[in-house]
Amino acid sequence: MVDVAAPQETEILGTAVTASGLASLAPVKIPVQRYISPEFAELEHERLWPKVWHVACTVDHVANPGDWFEHRLGKYSILLVRGTDGVLRGFQNACRHRGNPICQGSGAGITELRCPYHRWAWDLAGRLREIPSRRGFGPINNDDLPLVPVKVDTWGRLVFVNLDTGAEPLEGWLEGIPDDIAWANLDEFRGTYSTVTPVNCNWKVVNEGFSETYHVQGLHREMLGSINDVDAPQRIWDHHSASYQAYGVPSPRLGRNVSDQTVWDSFVATQGGRMGPDYTEPCALPEVPEGQTLQDVIAQNIREHQATSGVDLKGYDTAQITHLSQYNLFPNTTLLISADLFTVLTARPGPSPDTGELVTIHLSRMPSADAPASSPVHVTVPMDQADFGFVLNQDFSVIRTMQAGLHQPGFTHVWLSGEECRIINMHRHLERCLGLAPGGWQRSGHLH
Ligand code: FES
Ligand SMILES: [Fe+2]
């Protein structure tokens, strides 16, 4: 058994590293029970999910007084409501009478929160207002039975919630990420749509699929012509992490003499739509003006496409448009950000360790930060109907199959490389949250 707490790993995790620019002295082994054990999933429900900030929706989902949005997370349900005073609040979604969930789904225009069972009612600030046939209860003080509040805060148009009312402020929880991405002016984005897709795998399988670029050479081979997956810097904070990937340039894995044609065809095949509808099918290689690169031309095409929506990207250079900043927010959210795009991928637990949900939130940049709120559509998309584009569909193919492999009796551990340091860091902080020894999976007794 490898000592997973070996000091060399601490050094790795504290250092900015490129995707494949480091060699661990030993692989890190994570027990498979973390992905398949009902006891482990229960421990997460007890010690992780009620304690962490996590993304629920965008401000646009709950922009107006009377807007509401149910945020589910495993067995937990949180009700977000914009009050008549304009304040966004969150409550545990349980009636104080006998516990029925008060609202399911999302909607607009409510003036009270009324339980459908016996019709107890609260105002949008969570104050109890009405108990039908009240006399039968004897004396009840309305102030004693408000809806149970949860913490709510926002950053970059995203609404975060935390069941722990004593949790540290969101600002501190986000560590260095807001400063790191300040150049992108995220306040200019608005939510356009969000999706929920039930998946037959553990939430960590989904999450970890968006936490390394090691799989690009295997799963996304068409992308190799237009991504530098080898030299992509990675960054580790205490519990969050990041990867910065350059697109519009070839992977060093393809050798030195990669033609512009290869780069162009790869970019068009995997994300040509960023340049507009004319670039979603194979198309002619554009001329590259003297003194420019193909990457500059791609960036300019993206600028011109954004300009058709009134968005001016002149202030963003080629790198800010063609590079992707990928943030892995502990424990279960990935932010994908370039000057023209902002996508949020969240992996939620399901009722068992073998089930979960992939939630996507798509945002678009508006002409200015003063743009009015949008009205995002929020839909459930079954896995067999999910089509999220060329690259994400490839990720989905693995999400469909992984859990079966994890259940094979001879499979005992996941083996991780230094290249997968963002996954390692997630597990290290998970261990701290759950009270586990490094590499362990049970809270007490013998650690496997
Ligand atoms: S459970 Fe809600 S009013 Fe009875
Ligand atoms: Fe992928």
Short mmCIF file of C-alpha atoms and ligand atoms in Angstrom, two decimals:
data_model
loop_
_atom_site.label_atom_id
_atom_site.label_comp_id
_atom_site.label_asym_id
_atom_site.label_seq_id
_atom_site.Cartn_x
_atom_site.Cartn_y
_atom_site.Cartn_z
CA MET A 1 0.00 0.00 0.00
CA VAL A 2 1.34 3.38 -0.96
CA ASP A 3 1.52 5.92 1.79
CA VAL A 4 -0.81 8.45 0.24
CA ALA A 5 0.20 11.14 2.72
CA ALA A 6 3.81 11.05 1.53
CA PRO A 7 5.42 14.50 1.71
CA GLN A 8 6.18 14.69 -2.00
CA GLU A 9 2.46 14.95 -2.71
CA THR A 10 2.11 17.91 -0.41
CA GLU A 11 4.82 19.61 -2.40
CA ILE A 12 3.04 18.85 -5.65
CA LEU A 13 -0.27 20.11 -4.40
CA GLY A 14 1.19 23.37 -3.17
CA THR A 15 2.82 24.20 -6.49
CA ALA A 16 1.53 25.52 -9.78
CA VAL A 17 2.04 22.68 -12.25
CA THR A 18 1.41 22.06 -15.92
CA ALA A 19 -0.93 19.31 -17.08
CA SER A 20 1.79 16.75 -17.65
CA GLY A 21 4.82 18.59 -16.39
CA LEU A 22 5.30 16.66 -13.20
CA ALA A 23 6.02 13.14 -12.19
CA SER A 24 4.80 11.90 -8.84
CA LEU A 25 7.10 9.69 -6.84
CA ALA A 26 4.15 7.38 -6.36
CA PRO A 27 0.60 7.17 -7.68
CA VAL A 28 -2.16 8.27 -5.32
CA LYS A 29 -4.68 5.54 -4.59
CA ILE A 30 -8.28 6.32 -3.68
CA PRO A 31 -10.47 3.48 -2.33
CA VAL A 32 -13.31 2.62 -4.71
CA GLN A 33 -15.72 2.53 -1.77
CA ARG A 34 -15.85 6.33 -1.99
CA TYR A 35 -17.77 5.86 -5.25
CA ILE A 36 -19.96 2.86 -4.50
CA SER A 37 -20.51 2.52 -0.75
CA PRO A 38 -23.92 3.58 0.65
CA GLU A 39 -22.20 4.24 3.98
CA PHE A 40 -19.77 6.64 2.34
CA ALA A 41 -22.60 8.42 0.51
CA GLU A 42 -24.39 8.73 3.86
CA LEU A 43 -21.26 10.24 5.40
CA GLU A 44 -21.19 12.81 2.61
CA HIS A 45 -24.84 13.62 3.31
CA GLU A 46 -24.04 14.05 6.97
CA ARG A 47 -20.75 15.94 6.87
CA LEU A 48 -20.20 17.36 3.40
CA TRP A 49 -23.36 18.54 1.67
CA PRO A 50 -24.88 20.43 4.65
CA LYS A 51 -21.59 22.28 5.23
CA VAL A 52 -20.39 23.53 1.85
CA TRP A 53 -21.33 26.43 -0.38
CA HIS A 54 -22.65 25.19 -3.69
CA VAL A 55 -24.11 26.69 -6.86
CA ALA A 56 -27.91 26.58 -7.10
CA CYS A 57 -28.81 28.73 -10.13
CA THR A 58 -28.20 32.19 -11.57
CA VAL A 59 -29.57 35.48 -10.30
CA ASP A 60 -31.65 35.49 -13.49
CA HIS A 61 -33.57 32.38 -12.38
CA VAL A 62 -34.87 34.37 -9.39
CA ALA A 63 -34.61 37.97 -10.61
CA ASN A 64 -38.03 39.36 -9.69
CA PRO A 65 -40.11 39.50 -6.49
CA GLY A 66 -42.18 36.33 -6.34
CA ASP A 67 -39.69 34.24 -8.36
CA TRP A 68 -38.83 30.92 -6.73
CA PHE A 69 -36.48 28.03 -7.51
CA GLU A 70 -36.16 24.67 -5.80
CA HIS A 71 -32.53 23.54 -5.48
CA ARG A 72 -32.13 19.83 -4.84
CA LEU A 73 -28.93 18.25 -3.62
CA GLY A 74 -29.20 14.54 -2.83
CA LYS A 75 -31.75 14.23 -0.06
CA TYR A 76 -31.72 17.96 0.63
CA SER A 77 -34.05 20.52 -0.90
CA ILE A 78 -33.64 24.27 -0.63
CA LEU A 79 -36.25 26.81 -1.68
CA LEU A 80 -34.93 30.08 -3.09
CA VAL A 81 -37.42 32.95 -3.12
CA ARG A 82 -37.12 36.62 -4.12
CA GLY A 83 -39.13 38.59 -1.56
CA THR A 84 -41.45 41.51 -2.17
CA ASP A 85 -38.63 43.61 -0.69
CA GLY A 86 -36.31 42.42 -3.48
CA VAL A 87 -34.17 40.31 -1.14
CA LEU A 88 -33.24 36.79 -2.26
CA ARG A 89 -33.67 34.29 0.57
CA GLY A 90 -33.30 30.55 0.95
CA PHE A 91 -35.19 28.13 3.18
CA GLN A 92 -35.08 24.45 3.90
CA ASN A 93 -37.94 23.13 1.81
CA ALA A 94 -39.99 21.59 4.62
CA CYS A 95 -43.32 22.72 6.04
CA ARG A 96 -43.09 23.36 9.77
CA HIS A 97 -46.38 21.49 10.33
CA ARG A 98 -45.58 17.92 9.31
CA GLY A 99 -42.67 18.38 6.95
CA ASN A 100 -44.11 18.29 3.46
CA PRO A 101 -41.96 20.09 0.85
CA ILE A 102 -43.60 23.42 0.18
CA CYS A 103 -42.67 23.94 -3.49
CA GLN A 104 -41.19 21.74 -6.20
CA GLY A 105 -39.65 22.96 -9.44
CA SER A 106 -39.53 26.68 -10.14
CA GLY A 107 -41.82 29.51 -11.05
CA ALA A 108 -42.76 33.15 -10.75
CA GLY A 109 -45.38 35.45 -9.30
CA ILE A 110 -46.03 33.92 -5.90
CA THR A 111 -47.07 36.16 -2.99
CA GLU A 112 -46.87 33.56 -0.23
CA LEU A 113 -45.38 30.15 0.46
CA ARG A 114 -48.31 27.85 1.10
CA CYS A 115 -47.97 24.16 1.84
CA PRO A 116 -50.32 22.14 -0.37
CA TYR A 117 -51.03 19.56 2.37
CA HIS A 118 -52.94 21.46 5.12
CA ARG A 119 -52.33 24.93 3.68
CA TRP A 120 -50.14 26.52 6.32
CA ALA A 121 -48.74 29.71 4.77
CA TRP A 122 -45.62 31.86 5.18
CA ASP A 123 -44.75 35.19 3.62
CA LEU A 124 -41.84 35.38 1.19
CA ALA A 125 -39.50 36.33 4.04
CA GLY A 126 -40.33 33.04 5.78
CA ARG A 127 -42.62 34.42 8.51
CA LEU A 128 -45.57 32.20 9.40
CA ARG A 129 -48.80 33.96 8.42
CA GLU A 130 -51.64 31.49 8.55
CA ILE A 131 -52.59 28.19 10.15
CA PRO A 132 -55.97 26.88 9.01
CA SER A 133 -58.23 25.70 11.88
CA ARG A 134 -55.68 27.11 14.22
CA ARG A 135 -57.64 26.67 17.44
CA GLY A 136 -57.10 22.92 17.44
CA PHE A 137 -53.38 23.43 18.10
CA GLY A 138 -53.85 25.49 21.23
CA PRO A 139 -51.55 28.49 21.58
CA ILE A 140 -48.95 28.83 18.80
CA ASN A 141 -46.78 31.89 18.35
CA ASN A 142 -46.18 32.54 14.64
CA ASP A 143 -42.69 33.79 15.43
CA ASP A 144 -41.75 30.35 16.73
CA LEU A 145 -42.33 28.62 13.39
CA PRO A 146 -40.59 30.53 10.58
CA LEU A 147 -39.27 28.55 7.64
CA VAL A 148 -35.75 27.39 8.48
CA PRO A 149 -33.34 29.73 6.68
CA VAL A 150 -30.21 28.78 4.73
CA LYS A 151 -27.35 31.06 3.75
CA VAL A 152 -27.59 32.64 0.30
CA ASP A 153 -25.00 34.74 -1.50
CA THR A 154 -24.04 35.56 -5.07
CA TRP A 155 -20.89 35.87 -7.13
CA GLY A 156 -20.51 36.41 -10.88
CA ARG A 157 -24.27 36.06 -11.49
CA LEU A 158 -24.24 32.70 -9.70
CA VAL A 159 -26.41 32.06 -6.65
CA PHE A 160 -24.70 29.99 -3.97
CA VAL A 161 -26.42 28.38 -0.98
CA ASN A 162 -25.20 26.78 2.22
CA LEU A 163 -27.35 24.82 4.67
CA ASP A 164 -24.94 25.72 7.45
CA THR A 165 -26.01 29.14 8.74
CA GLY A 166 -22.71 29.36 10.60
CA ALA A 167 -20.61 28.79 7.48
CA GLU A 168 -17.79 31.14 6.53
CA PRO A 169 -18.84 33.90 4.09
CA LEU A 170 -18.90 32.94 0.41
CA GLU A 171 -16.22 35.51 -0.36
CA GLY A 172 -13.67 33.67 1.76
CA TRP A 173 -14.83 30.26 0.58
CA LEU A 174 -14.10 31.20 -3.03
CA GLU A 175 -10.40 31.70 -2.17
CA GLY A 176 -8.43 33.40 -4.98
CA ILE A 177 -10.87 32.65 -7.82
CA PRO A 178 -12.72 36.01 -8.06
CA ASP A 179 -9.41 37.88 -8.27
CA ASP A 180 -7.99 35.34 -10.71
CA ILE A 181 -10.87 35.79 -13.17
CA ALA A 182 -11.61 39.50 -12.53
CA TRP A 183 -10.36 40.33 -16.07
CA ALA A 184 -13.39 38.52 -17.55
CA ASN A 185 -15.99 40.94 -16.07
CA LEU A 186 -18.38 38.14 -15.22
CA ASP A 187 -21.05 40.64 -14.13
CA GLU A 188 -21.79 41.18 -17.83
CA PHE A 189 -23.09 37.62 -18.26
CA ARG A 190 -26.72 36.57 -17.89
CA GLY A 191 -28.18 33.08 -17.57
CA THR A 192 -29.65 31.70 -20.80
CA TYR A 193 -30.68 28.16 -19.88
CA SER A 194 -29.98 25.38 -17.44
CA THR A 195 -30.44 21.62 -17.59
CA VAL A 196 -30.66 18.70 -15.19
CA THR A 197 -29.74 15.23 -16.45
CA PRO A 198 -30.10 12.19 -14.17
CA VAL A 199 -27.03 9.96 -14.44
CA ASN A 200 -26.32 6.39 -13.37
CA CYS A 201 -23.06 7.06 -11.62
CA ASN A 202 -21.62 8.60 -8.50
CA TRP A 203 -21.40 12.40 -8.47
CA LYS A 204 -17.59 12.17 -8.21
CA VAL A 205 -17.39 10.29 -11.53
CA VAL A 206 -19.05 13.25 -13.24
CA ASN A 207 -17.06 15.83 -11.34
CA GLU A 208 -13.70 14.18 -11.95
CA GLY A 209 -14.40 13.99 -15.67
CA PHE A 210 -14.08 17.78 -15.62
CA SER A 211 -11.04 17.91 -13.36
CA GLU A 212 -8.19 16.82 -15.62
CA THR A 213 -7.04 17.16 -19.24
CA TYR A 214 -5.30 13.78 -19.16
CA HIS A 215 -8.31 12.24 -20.94
CA VAL A 216 -8.14 14.59 -23.95
CA GLN A 217 -5.67 12.32 -25.77
CA GLY A 218 -7.95 9.31 -25.20
CA LEU A 219 -11.53 10.52 -25.26
CA HIS A 220 -11.31 13.77 -27.23
CA ARG A 221 -8.80 12.89 -29.95
CA GLU A 222 -10.45 15.28 -32.42
CA MET A 223 -9.53 18.07 -30.04
CA LEU A 224 -5.78 17.39 -30.12
CA GLY A 225 -5.39 19.52 -33.24
CA SER A 226 -6.56 22.62 -31.38
CA ILE A 227 -5.61 22.36 -27.70
CA ASN A 228 -2.32 22.47 -25.87
CA ASP A 229 -3.23 19.81 -23.34
CA VAL A 230 0.38 19.21 -22.32
CA ASP A 231 1.57 22.60 -21.12
CA ALA A 232 -1.73 23.76 -19.61
CA PRO A 233 -0.90 25.29 -16.22
CA GLN A 234 -2.79 23.99 -13.21
CA ARG A 235 -3.27 25.79 -9.94
CA ILE A 236 -4.24 24.46 -6.55
CA TRP A 237 -5.67 26.57 -3.75
CA ASP A 238 -6.67 25.04 -0.41
CA HIS A 239 -9.89 23.40 -1.63
CA HIS A 240 -10.45 24.80 -5.14
CA SER A 241 -8.23 24.44 -8.22
CA ALA A 242 -7.85 25.60 -11.81
CA SER A 243 -6.54 24.64 -15.23
CA TYR A 244 -5.76 27.11 -18.01
CA GLN A 245 -5.92 25.63 -21.51
CA ALA A 246 -4.85 27.27 -24.78
CA TYR A 247 -7.07 26.51 -27.79
CA GLY A 248 -6.42 27.32 -31.44
CA VAL A 249 -2.96 25.77 -31.16
CA PRO A 250 -2.04 22.11 -31.63
CA SER A 251 -1.21 19.62 -28.92
CA PRO A 252 2.53 18.95 -28.60
CA ARG A 253 1.49 15.28 -28.71
CA LEU A 254 1.01 15.71 -32.50
CA GLY A 255 4.66 16.66 -33.05
CA ARG A 256 6.24 19.84 -34.41
CA ASN A 257 4.86 20.18 -37.92
CA VAL A 258 1.13 20.54 -37.47
CA SER A 259 -0.50 22.51 -40.28
CA ASP A 260 -2.92 25.39 -39.78
CA GLN A 261 -5.42 23.26 -41.71
CA THR A 262 -5.28 20.58 -38.98
CA VAL A 263 -5.69 23.18 -36.22
CA TRP A 264 -8.58 24.84 -38.04
CA ASP A 265 -10.42 21.59 -38.79
CA SER A 266 -10.09 20.52 -35.17
CA PHE A 267 -11.31 23.84 -33.79
CA VAL A 268 -14.29 23.91 -36.18
CA ALA A 269 -15.21 20.29 -35.36
CA THR A 270 -15.07 20.72 -31.60
CA GLN A 271 -16.15 24.34 -30.96
CA GLY A 272 -16.63 26.10 -34.30
CA GLY A 273 -20.01 27.41 -33.18
CA ARG A 274 -18.20 30.00 -31.05
CA MET A 275 -17.35 31.73 -34.34
CA GLY A 276 -20.99 31.65 -35.50
CA PRO A 277 -23.36 29.31 -37.33
CA ASP A 278 -21.23 29.36 -40.51
CA TYR A 279 -18.49 27.49 -38.68
CA THR A 280 -20.35 24.49 -37.29
CA GLU A 281 -19.56 22.36 -40.36
CA PRO A 282 -16.18 21.76 -42.04
CA CYS A 283 -15.21 24.97 -43.85
CA ALA A 284 -12.28 26.54 -45.68
CA LEU A 285 -9.17 27.57 -43.80
CA PRO A 286 -9.19 31.38 -43.61
CA GLU A 287 -6.26 33.45 -44.74
CA VAL A 288 -3.92 34.37 -41.90
CA PRO A 289 -2.74 37.99 -42.36
CA GLU A 290 0.96 38.77 -42.20
CA GLY A 291 2.12 39.11 -38.61
CA GLN A 292 -0.86 37.22 -37.19
CA THR A 293 -1.48 33.63 -36.19
CA LEU A 294 -4.41 31.35 -36.86
CA GLN A 295 -5.26 31.78 -33.17
CA ASP A 296 -5.57 35.56 -33.80
CA VAL A 297 -7.92 34.87 -36.71
CA ILE A 298 -10.08 32.55 -34.60
CA ALA A 299 -10.24 35.19 -31.86
CA GLN A 300 -11.27 37.83 -34.39
CA ASN A 301 -13.99 35.56 -35.79
CA ILE A 302 -15.33 35.10 -32.26
CA ARG A 303 -15.24 38.89 -31.71
CA GLU A 304 -17.21 39.41 -34.92
CA HIS A 305 -19.78 36.79 -33.96
CA GLN A 306 -20.26 38.34 -30.50
CA ALA A 307 -20.64 41.76 -32.14
CA THR A 308 -23.78 40.47 -33.90
CA SER A 309 -25.33 40.37 -30.39
CA GLY A 310 -24.02 43.82 -29.53
CA VAL A 311 -21.16 42.46 -27.44
CA ASP A 312 -17.85 44.25 -27.89
CA LEU A 313 -14.86 41.99 -27.24
CA LYS A 314 -12.28 44.47 -28.58
CA GLY A 315 -10.90 44.86 -25.07
CA TYR A 316 -10.04 41.16 -24.87
CA ASP A 317 -6.86 39.88 -26.47
CA THR A 318 -6.38 36.66 -28.41
CA ALA A 319 -5.42 34.67 -25.32
CA GLN A 320 -8.39 35.88 -23.28
CA ILE A 321 -10.72 34.72 -26.05
CA THR A 322 -9.06 31.46 -27.09
CA HIS A 323 -7.82 30.23 -23.71
CA LEU A 324 -10.17 28.50 -21.32
CA SER A 325 -10.00 29.08 -17.57
CA GLN A 326 -11.43 26.01 -15.90
CA TYR A 327 -12.14 26.34 -12.17
CA ASN A 328 -12.94 23.34 -10.04
CA LEU A 329 -14.97 24.57 -7.08
CA PHE A 330 -14.92 22.14 -4.20
CA PRO A 331 -16.64 19.82 -4.08
CA ASN A 332 -18.75 19.44 -7.21
CA THR A 333 -18.77 22.40 -9.61
CA THR A 334 -16.70 23.27 -12.68
CA LEU A 335 -16.69 26.76 -14.22
CA LEU A 336 -15.60 27.08 -17.86
CA ILE A 337 -14.74 30.67 -18.75
CA SER A 338 -13.36 32.49 -21.79
CA ALA A 339 -14.09 36.07 -22.83
CA ASP A 340 -17.12 34.87 -24.81
CA LEU A 341 -18.32 31.94 -22.72
CA PHE A 342 -19.32 31.03 -19.19
CA THR A 343 -20.65 27.56 -18.51
CA VAL A 344 -21.21 25.90 -15.14
CA LEU A 345 -21.19 22.11 -14.74
CA THR A 346 -22.33 20.70 -11.42
CA ALA A 347 -22.41 17.06 -10.31
CA ARG A 348 -25.03 16.38 -7.66
CA PRO A 349 -25.49 13.27 -5.56
CA GLY A 350 -28.55 11.10 -6.06
CA PRO A 351 -30.44 8.99 -3.54
CA SER A 352 -27.84 6.20 -3.84
CA PRO A 353 -24.08 6.24 -4.52
CA ASP A 354 -24.81 4.85 -8.00
CA THR A 355 -26.98 7.76 -9.10
CA GLY A 356 -26.57 11.48 -9.49
CA GLU A 357 -27.42 14.48 -11.61
CA LEU A 358 -25.40 16.56 -14.04
CA VAL A 359 -26.57 20.14 -13.97
CA THR A 360 -25.44 22.62 -16.62
CA ILE A 361 -25.93 26.38 -16.49
CA HIS A 362 -25.21 28.38 -19.65
CA LEU A 363 -24.61 32.10 -19.55
CA SER A 364 -24.06 34.65 -22.33
CA ARG A 365 -22.22 37.95 -22.25
CA MET A 366 -24.41 41.02 -22.66
CA PRO A 367 -23.35 44.42 -24.03
CA SER A 368 -22.83 45.76 -20.50
CA ALA A 369 -23.13 44.93 -16.82
CA ASP A 370 -26.31 47.05 -16.73
CA ALA A 371 -28.18 44.65 -19.02
CA PRO A 372 -31.57 43.61 -17.64
CA ALA A 373 -32.03 40.19 -16.09
CA SER A 374 -32.72 37.38 -18.52
CA SER A 375 -35.37 34.65 -18.19
CA PRO A 376 -33.44 31.38 -18.34
CA VAL A 377 -35.25 28.18 -19.24
CA HIS A 378 -34.68 25.36 -16.73
CA VAL A 379 -35.33 21.89 -18.12
CA THR A 380 -34.76 18.24 -17.28
CA VAL A 381 -33.03 16.38 -20.12
CA PRO A 382 -32.97 12.56 -19.91
CA MET A 383 -29.57 11.04 -20.59
CA ASP A 384 -30.76 9.31 -23.77
CA GLN A 385 -31.87 12.67 -25.18
CA ALA A 386 -28.90 14.70 -23.95
CA ASP A 387 -26.95 16.45 -26.71
CA PHE A 388 -24.56 19.02 -25.32
CA GLY A 389 -22.24 19.27 -28.31
CA PHE A 390 -19.38 17.25 -29.69
CA VAL A 391 -16.99 17.35 -26.74
CA LEU A 392 -19.44 17.11 -23.84
CA ASN A 393 -21.19 14.22 -25.58
CA GLN A 394 -17.89 12.34 -25.51
CA ASP A 395 -17.65 13.04 -21.78
CA PHE A 396 -21.17 11.68 -21.41
CA SER A 397 -20.18 8.39 -23.03
CA VAL A 398 -17.88 7.72 -20.08
CA ILE A 399 -20.40 8.95 -17.52
CA ARG A 400 -22.76 6.26 -18.88
CA THR A 401 -20.35 3.38 -18.36
CA MET A 402 -17.96 4.17 -15.48
CA GLN A 403 -20.04 3.04 -12.51
CA ALA A 404 -20.27 -0.55 -13.82
CA GLY A 405 -16.49 -0.85 -13.85
CA LEU A 406 -16.19 0.55 -10.35
CA HIS A 407 -18.43 -2.28 -9.07
CA GLN A 408 -16.24 -5.13 -10.33
CA PRO A 409 -14.99 -7.11 -7.34
CA GLY A 410 -11.34 -6.97 -8.37
CA PHE A 411 -11.37 -3.21 -8.67
CA THR A 412 -10.25 -1.81 -5.33
CA HIS A 413 -8.70 1.61 -5.96
CA VAL A 414 -8.64 4.49 -8.37
CA TRP A 415 -5.00 5.28 -9.29
CA LEU A 416 -4.17 8.94 -9.81
CA SER A 417 -1.25 10.67 -11.50
CA GLY A 418 0.26 14.04 -10.67
CA GLU A 419 -1.43 15.20 -13.87
CA GLU A 420 -4.70 14.54 -12.03
CA CYS A 421 -3.70 16.72 -9.09
CA ARG A 422 -7.02 18.58 -9.06
CA ILE A 423 -8.81 15.29 -8.34
CA ILE A 424 -6.26 14.45 -5.67
CA ASN A 425 -6.77 17.82 -4.03
CA MET A 426 -10.55 17.36 -4.06
CA HIS A 427 -10.15 14.05 -2.23
CA ARG A 428 -7.73 15.55 0.27
CA HIS A 429 -10.25 18.22 1.23
CA LEU A 430 -13.09 15.70 1.18
CA GLU A 431 -11.11 13.70 3.74
CA ARG A 432 -10.83 16.78 5.94
CA CYS A 433 -14.57 17.46 5.68
CA LEU A 434 -15.52 13.87 6.47
CA GLY A 435 -12.95 13.31 9.19
CA LEU A 436 -11.04 10.60 7.33
CA ALA A 437 -7.38 9.72 7.33
CA PRO A 438 -5.66 10.36 3.96
CA GLY A 439 -6.61 7.49 1.69
CA GLY A 440 -9.28 6.24 4.10
CA TRP A 441 -12.98 5.83 3.54
CA GLN A 442 -14.55 5.11 6.93
CA ARG A 443 -14.98 7.64 9.66
CA SER A 444 -13.92 5.28 12.41
CA GLY A 445 -12.54 1.80 12.93
CA HIS A 446 -10.14 0.25 10.49
CA LEU A 447 -9.14 2.54 7.66
CA HIS A 448 -8.82 0.73 4.35
S1 FES B 1 -47.56 19.35 6.21
FE1 FES B 1 -47.66 21.37 5.50
S2 FES B 1 -49.53 22.12 6.20
FE2 FES B 1 -49.44 20.14 6.97
FE FE B 2 -13.78 15.81 -21.38
#
